[in-house]
Short mmCIF file of N, CA, C and O in Angstrom, two decimals:
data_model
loop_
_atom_site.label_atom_id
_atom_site.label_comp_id
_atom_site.label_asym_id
_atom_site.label_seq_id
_atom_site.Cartn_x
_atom_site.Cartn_y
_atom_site.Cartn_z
N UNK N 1 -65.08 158.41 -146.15
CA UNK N 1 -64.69 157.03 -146.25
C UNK N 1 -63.28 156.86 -145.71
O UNK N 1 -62.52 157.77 -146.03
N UNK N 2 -62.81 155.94 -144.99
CA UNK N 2 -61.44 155.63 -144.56
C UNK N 2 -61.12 154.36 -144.87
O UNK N 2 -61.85 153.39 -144.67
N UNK N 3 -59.78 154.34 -145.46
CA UNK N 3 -59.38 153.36 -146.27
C UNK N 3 -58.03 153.31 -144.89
O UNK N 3 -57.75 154.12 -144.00
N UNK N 4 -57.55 152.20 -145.21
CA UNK N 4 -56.15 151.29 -144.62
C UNK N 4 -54.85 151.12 -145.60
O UNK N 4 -54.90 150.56 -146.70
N UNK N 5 -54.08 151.50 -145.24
CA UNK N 5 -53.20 151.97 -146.69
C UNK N 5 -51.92 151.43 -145.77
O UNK N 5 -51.79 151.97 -144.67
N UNK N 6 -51.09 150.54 -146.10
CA UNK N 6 -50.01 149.94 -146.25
C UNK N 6 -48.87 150.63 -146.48
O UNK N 6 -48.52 150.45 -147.65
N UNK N 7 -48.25 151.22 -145.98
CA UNK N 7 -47.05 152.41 -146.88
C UNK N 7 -45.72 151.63 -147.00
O UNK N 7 -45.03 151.49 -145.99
N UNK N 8 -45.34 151.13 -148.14
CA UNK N 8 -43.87 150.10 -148.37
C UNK N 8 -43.00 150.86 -148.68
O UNK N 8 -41.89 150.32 -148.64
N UNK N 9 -42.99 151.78 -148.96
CA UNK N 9 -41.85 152.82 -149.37
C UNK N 9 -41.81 154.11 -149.08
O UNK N 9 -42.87 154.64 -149.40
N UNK N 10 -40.82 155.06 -148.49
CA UNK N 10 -41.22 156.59 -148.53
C UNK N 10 -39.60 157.15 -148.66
O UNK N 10 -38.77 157.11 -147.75
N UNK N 11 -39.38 157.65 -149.97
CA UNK N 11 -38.15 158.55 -150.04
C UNK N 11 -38.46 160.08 -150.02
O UNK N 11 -39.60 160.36 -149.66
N UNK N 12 -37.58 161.16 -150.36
CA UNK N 12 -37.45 162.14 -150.73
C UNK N 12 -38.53 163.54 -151.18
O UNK N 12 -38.51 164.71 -150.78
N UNK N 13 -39.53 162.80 -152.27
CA UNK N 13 -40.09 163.35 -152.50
C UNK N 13 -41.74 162.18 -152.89
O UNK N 13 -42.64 162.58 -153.62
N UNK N 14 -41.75 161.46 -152.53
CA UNK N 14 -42.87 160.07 -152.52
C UNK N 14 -42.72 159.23 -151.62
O UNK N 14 -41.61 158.89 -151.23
N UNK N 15 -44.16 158.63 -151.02
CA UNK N 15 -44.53 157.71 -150.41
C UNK N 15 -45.19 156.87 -151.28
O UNK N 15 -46.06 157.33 -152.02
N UNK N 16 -44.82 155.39 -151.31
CA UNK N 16 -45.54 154.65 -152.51
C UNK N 16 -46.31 153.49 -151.27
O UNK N 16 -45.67 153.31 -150.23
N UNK N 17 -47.57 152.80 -151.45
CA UNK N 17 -47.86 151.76 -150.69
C UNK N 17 -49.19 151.04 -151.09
O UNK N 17 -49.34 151.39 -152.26
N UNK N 18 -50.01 150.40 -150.84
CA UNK N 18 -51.04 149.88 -151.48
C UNK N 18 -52.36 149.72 -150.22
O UNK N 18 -52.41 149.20 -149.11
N UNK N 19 -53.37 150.50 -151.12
CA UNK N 19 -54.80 150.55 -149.87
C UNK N 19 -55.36 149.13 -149.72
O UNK N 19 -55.69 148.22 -150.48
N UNK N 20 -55.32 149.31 -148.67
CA UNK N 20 -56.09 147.65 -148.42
C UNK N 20 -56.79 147.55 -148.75
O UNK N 20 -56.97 146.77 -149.68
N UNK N 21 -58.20 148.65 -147.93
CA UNK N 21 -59.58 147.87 -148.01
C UNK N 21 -60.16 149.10 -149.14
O UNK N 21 -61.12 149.70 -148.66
N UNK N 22 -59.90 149.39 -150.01
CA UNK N 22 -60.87 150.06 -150.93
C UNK N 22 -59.83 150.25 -152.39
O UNK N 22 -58.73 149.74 -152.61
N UNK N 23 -60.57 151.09 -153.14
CA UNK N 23 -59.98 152.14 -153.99
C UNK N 23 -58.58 152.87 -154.40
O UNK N 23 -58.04 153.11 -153.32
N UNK N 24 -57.87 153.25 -155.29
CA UNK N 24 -56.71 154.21 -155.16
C UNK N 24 -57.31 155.60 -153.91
O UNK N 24 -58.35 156.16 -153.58
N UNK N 25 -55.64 155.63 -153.53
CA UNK N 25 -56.03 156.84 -152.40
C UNK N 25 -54.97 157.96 -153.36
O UNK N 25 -54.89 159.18 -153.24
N UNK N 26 -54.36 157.20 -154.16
CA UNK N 26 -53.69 158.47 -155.05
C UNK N 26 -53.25 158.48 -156.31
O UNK N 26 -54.08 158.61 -157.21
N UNK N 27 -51.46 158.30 -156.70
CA UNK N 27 -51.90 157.88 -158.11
C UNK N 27 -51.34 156.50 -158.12
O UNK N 27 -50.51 156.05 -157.33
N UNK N 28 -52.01 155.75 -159.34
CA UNK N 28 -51.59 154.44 -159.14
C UNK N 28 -51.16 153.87 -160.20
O UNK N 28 -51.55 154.13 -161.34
N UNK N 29 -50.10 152.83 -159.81
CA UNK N 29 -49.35 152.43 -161.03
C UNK N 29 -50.20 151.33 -160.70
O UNK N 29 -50.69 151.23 -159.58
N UNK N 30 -50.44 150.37 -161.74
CA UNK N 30 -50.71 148.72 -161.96
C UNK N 30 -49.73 147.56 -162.36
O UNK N 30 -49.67 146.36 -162.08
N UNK N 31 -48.93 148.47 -163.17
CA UNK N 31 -47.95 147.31 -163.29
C UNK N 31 -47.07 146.23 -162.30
O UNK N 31 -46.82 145.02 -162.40
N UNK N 32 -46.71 147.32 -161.23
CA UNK N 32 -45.73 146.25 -159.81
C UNK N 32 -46.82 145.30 -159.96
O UNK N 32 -47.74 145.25 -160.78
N UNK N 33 -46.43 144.36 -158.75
CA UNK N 33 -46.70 143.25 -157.60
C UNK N 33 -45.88 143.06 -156.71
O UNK N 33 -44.65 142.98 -156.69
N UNK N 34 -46.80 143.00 -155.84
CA UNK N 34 -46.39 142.83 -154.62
C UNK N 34 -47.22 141.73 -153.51
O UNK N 34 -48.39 141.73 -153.11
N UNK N 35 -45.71 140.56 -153.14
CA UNK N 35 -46.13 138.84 -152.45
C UNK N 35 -45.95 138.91 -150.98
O UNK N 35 -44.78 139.09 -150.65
N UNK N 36 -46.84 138.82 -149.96
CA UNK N 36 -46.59 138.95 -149.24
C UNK N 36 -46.64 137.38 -148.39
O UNK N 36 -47.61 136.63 -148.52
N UNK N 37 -45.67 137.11 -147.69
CA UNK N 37 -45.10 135.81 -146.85
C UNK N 37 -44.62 135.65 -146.04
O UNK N 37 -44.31 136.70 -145.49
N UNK N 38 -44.33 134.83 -145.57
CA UNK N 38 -43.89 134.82 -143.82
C UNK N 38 -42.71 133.81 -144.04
O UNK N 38 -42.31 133.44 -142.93
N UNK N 39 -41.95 133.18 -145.13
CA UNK N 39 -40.55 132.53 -145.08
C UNK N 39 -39.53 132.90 -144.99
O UNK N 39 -38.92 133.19 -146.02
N UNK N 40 -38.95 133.06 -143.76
CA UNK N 40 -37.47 133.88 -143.89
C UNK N 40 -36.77 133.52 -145.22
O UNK N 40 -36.50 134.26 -146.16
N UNK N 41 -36.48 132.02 -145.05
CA UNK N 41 -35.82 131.56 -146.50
C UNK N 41 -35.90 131.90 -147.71
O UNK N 41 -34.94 131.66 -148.44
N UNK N 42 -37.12 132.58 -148.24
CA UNK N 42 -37.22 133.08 -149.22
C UNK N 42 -37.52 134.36 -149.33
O UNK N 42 -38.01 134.74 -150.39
N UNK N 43 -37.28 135.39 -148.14
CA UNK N 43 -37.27 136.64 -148.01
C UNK N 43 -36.35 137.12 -149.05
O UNK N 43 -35.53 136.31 -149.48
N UNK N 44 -36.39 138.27 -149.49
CA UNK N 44 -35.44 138.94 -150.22
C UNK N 44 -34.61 139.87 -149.33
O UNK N 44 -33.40 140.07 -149.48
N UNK N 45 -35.55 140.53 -148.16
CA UNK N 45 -34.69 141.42 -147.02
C UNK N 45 -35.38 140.54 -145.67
O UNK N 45 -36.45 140.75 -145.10
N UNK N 46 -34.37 139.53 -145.40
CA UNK N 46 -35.14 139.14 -144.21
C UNK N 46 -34.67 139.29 -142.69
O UNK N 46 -34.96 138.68 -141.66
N UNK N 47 -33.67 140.51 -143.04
CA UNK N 47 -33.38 141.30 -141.74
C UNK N 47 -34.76 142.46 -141.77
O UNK N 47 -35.04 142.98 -140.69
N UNK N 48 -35.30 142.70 -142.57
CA UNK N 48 -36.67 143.79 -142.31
C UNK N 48 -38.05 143.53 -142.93
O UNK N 48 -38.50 143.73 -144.06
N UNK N 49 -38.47 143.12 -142.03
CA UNK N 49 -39.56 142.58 -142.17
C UNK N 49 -40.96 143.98 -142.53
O UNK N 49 -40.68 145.17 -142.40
N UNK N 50 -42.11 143.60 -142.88
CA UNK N 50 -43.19 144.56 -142.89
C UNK N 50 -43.08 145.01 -141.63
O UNK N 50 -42.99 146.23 -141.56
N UNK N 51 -43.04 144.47 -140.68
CA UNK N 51 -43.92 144.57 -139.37
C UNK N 51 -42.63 144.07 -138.08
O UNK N 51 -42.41 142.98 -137.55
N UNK N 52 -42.12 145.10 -137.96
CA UNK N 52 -41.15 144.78 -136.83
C UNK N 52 -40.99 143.71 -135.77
O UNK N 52 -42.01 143.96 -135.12
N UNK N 53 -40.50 142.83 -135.23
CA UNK N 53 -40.65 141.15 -134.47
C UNK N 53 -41.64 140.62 -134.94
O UNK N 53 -42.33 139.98 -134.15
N UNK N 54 -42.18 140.69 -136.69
CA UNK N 54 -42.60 139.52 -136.49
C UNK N 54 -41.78 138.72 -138.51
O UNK N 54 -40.83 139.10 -139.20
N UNK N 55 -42.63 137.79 -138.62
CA UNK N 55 -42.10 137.11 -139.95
C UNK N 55 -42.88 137.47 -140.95
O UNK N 55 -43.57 136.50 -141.26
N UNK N 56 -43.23 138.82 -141.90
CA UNK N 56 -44.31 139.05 -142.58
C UNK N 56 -43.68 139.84 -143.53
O UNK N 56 -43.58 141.01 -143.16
N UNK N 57 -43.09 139.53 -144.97
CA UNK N 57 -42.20 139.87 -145.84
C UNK N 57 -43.05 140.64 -147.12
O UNK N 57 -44.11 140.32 -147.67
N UNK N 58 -42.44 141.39 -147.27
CA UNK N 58 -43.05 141.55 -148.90
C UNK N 58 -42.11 141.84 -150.09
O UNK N 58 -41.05 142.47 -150.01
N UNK N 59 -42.68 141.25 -151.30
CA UNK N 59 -41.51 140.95 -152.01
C UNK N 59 -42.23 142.34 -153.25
O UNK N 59 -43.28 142.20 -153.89
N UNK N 60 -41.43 143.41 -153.30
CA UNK N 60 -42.39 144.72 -154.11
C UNK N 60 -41.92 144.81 -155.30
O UNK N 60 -41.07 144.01 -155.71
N UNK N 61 -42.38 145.75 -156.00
CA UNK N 61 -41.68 146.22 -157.57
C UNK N 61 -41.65 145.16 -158.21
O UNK N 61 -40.69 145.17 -158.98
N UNK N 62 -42.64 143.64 -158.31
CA UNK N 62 -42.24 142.71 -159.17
C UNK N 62 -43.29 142.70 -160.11
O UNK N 62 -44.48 142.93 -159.91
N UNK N 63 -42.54 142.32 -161.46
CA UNK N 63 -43.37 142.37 -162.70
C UNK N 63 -43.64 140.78 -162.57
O UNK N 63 -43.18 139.77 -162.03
N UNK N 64 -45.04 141.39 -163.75
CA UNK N 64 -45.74 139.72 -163.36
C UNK N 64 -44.89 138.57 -163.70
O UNK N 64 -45.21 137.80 -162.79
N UNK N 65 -44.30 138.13 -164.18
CA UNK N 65 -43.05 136.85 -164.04
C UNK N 65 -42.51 136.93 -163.10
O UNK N 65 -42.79 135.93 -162.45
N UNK N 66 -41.71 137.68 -162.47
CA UNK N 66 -41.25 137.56 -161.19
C UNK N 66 -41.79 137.28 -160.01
O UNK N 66 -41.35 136.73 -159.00
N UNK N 67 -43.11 137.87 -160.38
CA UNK N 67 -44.45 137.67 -159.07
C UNK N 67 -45.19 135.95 -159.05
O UNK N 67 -45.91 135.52 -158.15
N UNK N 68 -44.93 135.48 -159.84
CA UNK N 68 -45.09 133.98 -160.50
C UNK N 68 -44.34 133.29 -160.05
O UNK N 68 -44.64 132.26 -159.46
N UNK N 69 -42.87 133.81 -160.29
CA UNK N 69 -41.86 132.53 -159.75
C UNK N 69 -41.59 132.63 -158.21
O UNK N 69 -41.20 131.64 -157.59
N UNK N 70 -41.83 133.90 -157.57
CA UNK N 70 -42.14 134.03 -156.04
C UNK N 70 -43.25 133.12 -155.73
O UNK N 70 -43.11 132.11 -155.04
N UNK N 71 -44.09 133.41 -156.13
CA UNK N 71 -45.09 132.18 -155.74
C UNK N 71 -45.41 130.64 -156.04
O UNK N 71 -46.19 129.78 -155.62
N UNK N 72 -44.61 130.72 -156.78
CA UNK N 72 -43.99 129.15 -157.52
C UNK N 72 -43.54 128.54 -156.21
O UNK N 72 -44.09 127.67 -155.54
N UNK N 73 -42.08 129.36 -155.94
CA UNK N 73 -41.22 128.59 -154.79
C UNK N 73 -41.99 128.50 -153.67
O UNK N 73 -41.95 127.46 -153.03
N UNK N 74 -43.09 129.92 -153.11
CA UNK N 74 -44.09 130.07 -152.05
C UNK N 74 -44.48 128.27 -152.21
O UNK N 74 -44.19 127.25 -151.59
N UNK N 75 -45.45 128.68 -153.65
CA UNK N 75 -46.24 127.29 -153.36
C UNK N 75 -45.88 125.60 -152.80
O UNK N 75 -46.42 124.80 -152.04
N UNK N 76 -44.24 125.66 -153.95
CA UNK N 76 -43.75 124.79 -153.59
C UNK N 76 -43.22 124.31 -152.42
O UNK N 76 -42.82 123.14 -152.32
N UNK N 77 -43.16 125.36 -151.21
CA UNK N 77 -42.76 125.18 -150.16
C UNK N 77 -44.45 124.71 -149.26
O UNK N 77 -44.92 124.25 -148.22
N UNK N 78 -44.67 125.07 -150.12
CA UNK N 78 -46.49 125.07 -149.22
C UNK N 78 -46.53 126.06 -148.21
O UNK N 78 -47.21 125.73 -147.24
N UNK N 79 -45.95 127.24 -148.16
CA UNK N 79 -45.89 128.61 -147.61
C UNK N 79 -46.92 129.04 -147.89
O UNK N 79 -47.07 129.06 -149.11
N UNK N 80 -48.13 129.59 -147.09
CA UNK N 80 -48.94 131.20 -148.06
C UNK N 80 -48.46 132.56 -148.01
O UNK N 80 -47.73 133.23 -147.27
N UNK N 81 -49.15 132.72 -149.09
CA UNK N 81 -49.25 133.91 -149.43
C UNK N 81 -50.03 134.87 -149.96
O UNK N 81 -50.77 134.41 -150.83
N UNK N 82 -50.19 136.46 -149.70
CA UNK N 82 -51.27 137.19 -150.63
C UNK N 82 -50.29 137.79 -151.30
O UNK N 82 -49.12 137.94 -150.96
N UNK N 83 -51.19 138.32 -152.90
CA UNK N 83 -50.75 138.93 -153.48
C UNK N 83 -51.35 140.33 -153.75
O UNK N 83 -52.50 140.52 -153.35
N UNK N 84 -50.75 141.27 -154.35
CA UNK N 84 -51.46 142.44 -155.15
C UNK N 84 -50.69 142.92 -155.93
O UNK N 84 -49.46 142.99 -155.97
N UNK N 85 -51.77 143.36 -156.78
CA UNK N 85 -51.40 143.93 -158.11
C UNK N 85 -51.34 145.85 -157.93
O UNK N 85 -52.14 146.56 -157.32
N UNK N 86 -50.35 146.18 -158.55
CA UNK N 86 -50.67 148.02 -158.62
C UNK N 86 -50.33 148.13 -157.13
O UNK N 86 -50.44 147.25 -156.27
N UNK N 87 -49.70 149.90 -156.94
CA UNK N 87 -49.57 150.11 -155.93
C UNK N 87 -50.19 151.67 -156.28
O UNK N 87 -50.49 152.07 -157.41
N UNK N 88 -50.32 152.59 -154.74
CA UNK N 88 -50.64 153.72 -155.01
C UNK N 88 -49.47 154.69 -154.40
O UNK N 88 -48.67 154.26 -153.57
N UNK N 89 -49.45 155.79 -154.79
CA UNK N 89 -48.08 157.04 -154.52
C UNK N 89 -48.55 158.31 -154.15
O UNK N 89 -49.57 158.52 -154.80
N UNK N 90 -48.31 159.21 -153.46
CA UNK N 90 -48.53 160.21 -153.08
C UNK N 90 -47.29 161.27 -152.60
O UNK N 90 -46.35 161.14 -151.82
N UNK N 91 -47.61 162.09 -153.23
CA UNK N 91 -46.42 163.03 -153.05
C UNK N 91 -46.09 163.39 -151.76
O UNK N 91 -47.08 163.74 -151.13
N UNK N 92 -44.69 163.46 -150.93
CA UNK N 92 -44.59 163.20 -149.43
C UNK N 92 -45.22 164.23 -148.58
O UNK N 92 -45.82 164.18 -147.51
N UNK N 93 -44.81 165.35 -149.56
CA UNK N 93 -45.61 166.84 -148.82
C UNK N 93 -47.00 166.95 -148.79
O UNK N 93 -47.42 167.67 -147.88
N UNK N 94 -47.92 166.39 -149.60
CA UNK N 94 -49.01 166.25 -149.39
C UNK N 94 -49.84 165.49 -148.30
O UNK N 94 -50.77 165.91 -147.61
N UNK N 95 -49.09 163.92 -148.34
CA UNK N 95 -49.18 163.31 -146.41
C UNK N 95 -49.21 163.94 -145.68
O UNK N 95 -50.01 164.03 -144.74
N UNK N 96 -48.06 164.72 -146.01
CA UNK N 96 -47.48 165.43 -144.43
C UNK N 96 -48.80 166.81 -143.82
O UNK N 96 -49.25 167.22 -142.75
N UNK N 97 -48.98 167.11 -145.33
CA UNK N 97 -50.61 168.34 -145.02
C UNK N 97 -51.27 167.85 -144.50
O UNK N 97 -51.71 168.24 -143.42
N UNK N 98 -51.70 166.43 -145.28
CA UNK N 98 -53.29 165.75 -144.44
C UNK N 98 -52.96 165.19 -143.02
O UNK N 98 -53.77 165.11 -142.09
N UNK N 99 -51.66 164.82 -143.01
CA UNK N 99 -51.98 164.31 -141.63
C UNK N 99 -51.85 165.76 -140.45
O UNK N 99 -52.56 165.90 -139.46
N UNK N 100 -50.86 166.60 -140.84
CA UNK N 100 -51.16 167.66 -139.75
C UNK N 100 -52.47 169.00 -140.14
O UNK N 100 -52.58 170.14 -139.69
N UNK N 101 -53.29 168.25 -141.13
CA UNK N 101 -55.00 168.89 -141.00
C UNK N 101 -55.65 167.65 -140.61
O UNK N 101 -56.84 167.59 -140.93
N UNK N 102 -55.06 166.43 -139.85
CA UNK N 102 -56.06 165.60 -139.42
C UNK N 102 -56.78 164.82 -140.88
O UNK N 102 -57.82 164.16 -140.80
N UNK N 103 -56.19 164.99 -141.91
CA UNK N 103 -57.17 163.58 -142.84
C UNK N 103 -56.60 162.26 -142.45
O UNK N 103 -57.30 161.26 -142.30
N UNK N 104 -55.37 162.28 -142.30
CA UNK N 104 -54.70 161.01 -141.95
C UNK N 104 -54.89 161.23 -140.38
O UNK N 104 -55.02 162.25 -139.70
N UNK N 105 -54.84 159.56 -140.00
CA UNK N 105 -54.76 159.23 -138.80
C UNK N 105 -53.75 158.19 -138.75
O UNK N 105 -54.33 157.14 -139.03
N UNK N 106 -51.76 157.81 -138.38
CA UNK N 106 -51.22 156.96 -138.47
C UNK N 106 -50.91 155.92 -137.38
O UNK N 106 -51.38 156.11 -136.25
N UNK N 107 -50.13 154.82 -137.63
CA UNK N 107 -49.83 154.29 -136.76
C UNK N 107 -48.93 153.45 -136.98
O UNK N 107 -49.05 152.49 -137.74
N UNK N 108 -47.93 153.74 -136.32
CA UNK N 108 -46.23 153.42 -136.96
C UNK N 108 -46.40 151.92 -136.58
O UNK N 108 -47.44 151.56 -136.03
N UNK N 109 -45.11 150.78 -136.97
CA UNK N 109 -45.02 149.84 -136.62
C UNK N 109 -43.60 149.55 -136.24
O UNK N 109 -43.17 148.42 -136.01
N UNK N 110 -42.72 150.92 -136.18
CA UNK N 110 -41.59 150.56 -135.58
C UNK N 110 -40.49 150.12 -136.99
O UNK N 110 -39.44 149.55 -136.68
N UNK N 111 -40.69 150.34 -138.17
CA UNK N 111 -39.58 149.78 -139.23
C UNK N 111 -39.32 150.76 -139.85
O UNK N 111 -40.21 151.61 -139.97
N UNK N 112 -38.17 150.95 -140.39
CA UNK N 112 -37.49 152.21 -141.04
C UNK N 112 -37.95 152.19 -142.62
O UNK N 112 -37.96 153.16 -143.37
N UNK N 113 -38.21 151.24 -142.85
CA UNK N 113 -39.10 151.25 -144.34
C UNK N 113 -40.69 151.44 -144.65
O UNK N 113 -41.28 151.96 -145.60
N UNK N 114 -41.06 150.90 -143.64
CA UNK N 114 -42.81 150.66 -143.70
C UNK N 114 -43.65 151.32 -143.01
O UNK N 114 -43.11 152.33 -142.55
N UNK N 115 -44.75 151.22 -142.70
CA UNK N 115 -45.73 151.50 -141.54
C UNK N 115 -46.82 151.34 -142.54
O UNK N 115 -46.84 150.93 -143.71
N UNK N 116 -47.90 151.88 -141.54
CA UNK N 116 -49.42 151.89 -142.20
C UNK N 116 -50.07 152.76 -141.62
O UNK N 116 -49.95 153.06 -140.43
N UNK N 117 -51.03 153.38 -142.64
CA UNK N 117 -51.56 154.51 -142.21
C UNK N 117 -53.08 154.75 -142.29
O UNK N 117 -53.37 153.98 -143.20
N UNK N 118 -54.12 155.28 -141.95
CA UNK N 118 -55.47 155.41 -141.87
C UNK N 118 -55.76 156.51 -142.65
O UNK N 118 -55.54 157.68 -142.32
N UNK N 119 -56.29 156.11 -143.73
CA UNK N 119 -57.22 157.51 -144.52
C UNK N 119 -58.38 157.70 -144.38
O UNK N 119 -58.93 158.65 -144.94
#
């Protein structure tokens, strides 16, 4: 099965990000949220976007009140937006196995925070 996995974060010793189209691909917290939008104005980092030249923000690590009043102002602007709940994490050295045994297949997008990757 190959899933589409979003990667929003990768430090030291973890990559944290959320699978698109299926299932956890590792371990998963539920508590975050995470809003995704296209308003500079209400970006939180809107010098870095998801997705390098274009306007596609995500607002991460928010507990559900915070994920509410992001979409409050979203709404009120009449902006859309998706949301999700839970993200998934994987230990960095373990990526790094599957993708040089070929389980992963990636494909950068050019941002020093993000990319997305093929499981």
């Amino acid at each position: 099965t190959m899933s589409v996995v979003l990667i929003l974060e990768v430090d030291d010793g973890y990559a944290r990000g959320i699978v698109i189209n299926g299932g956890p691909g590792g371990r998963t917290g539920l508590g975050d949220r995470t809003v995704f939008h296209s308003c500079v104005e209400l970006a939180s980092e809107p010098s870095n976007p998801v997705v390098g030249g274009t306007e596609l923000f995500a607002e991460d690590f928010l507990s559900k009140g915070q994920a509410e009043q992001v979409i409050a102002r979203l709404a009120a602007r009449g902006e859309p937006f998706a949301t999700t709940q839970g993200c998934t994490w994987w230990r960095l050295e373990q990526i790094v196995t599957d993708i040089e045994g070929g389980d992963w297949a990636t494909l950068g997008w050019g941002t020093a925070g993000g990319g997305r990757g093929v499981r």
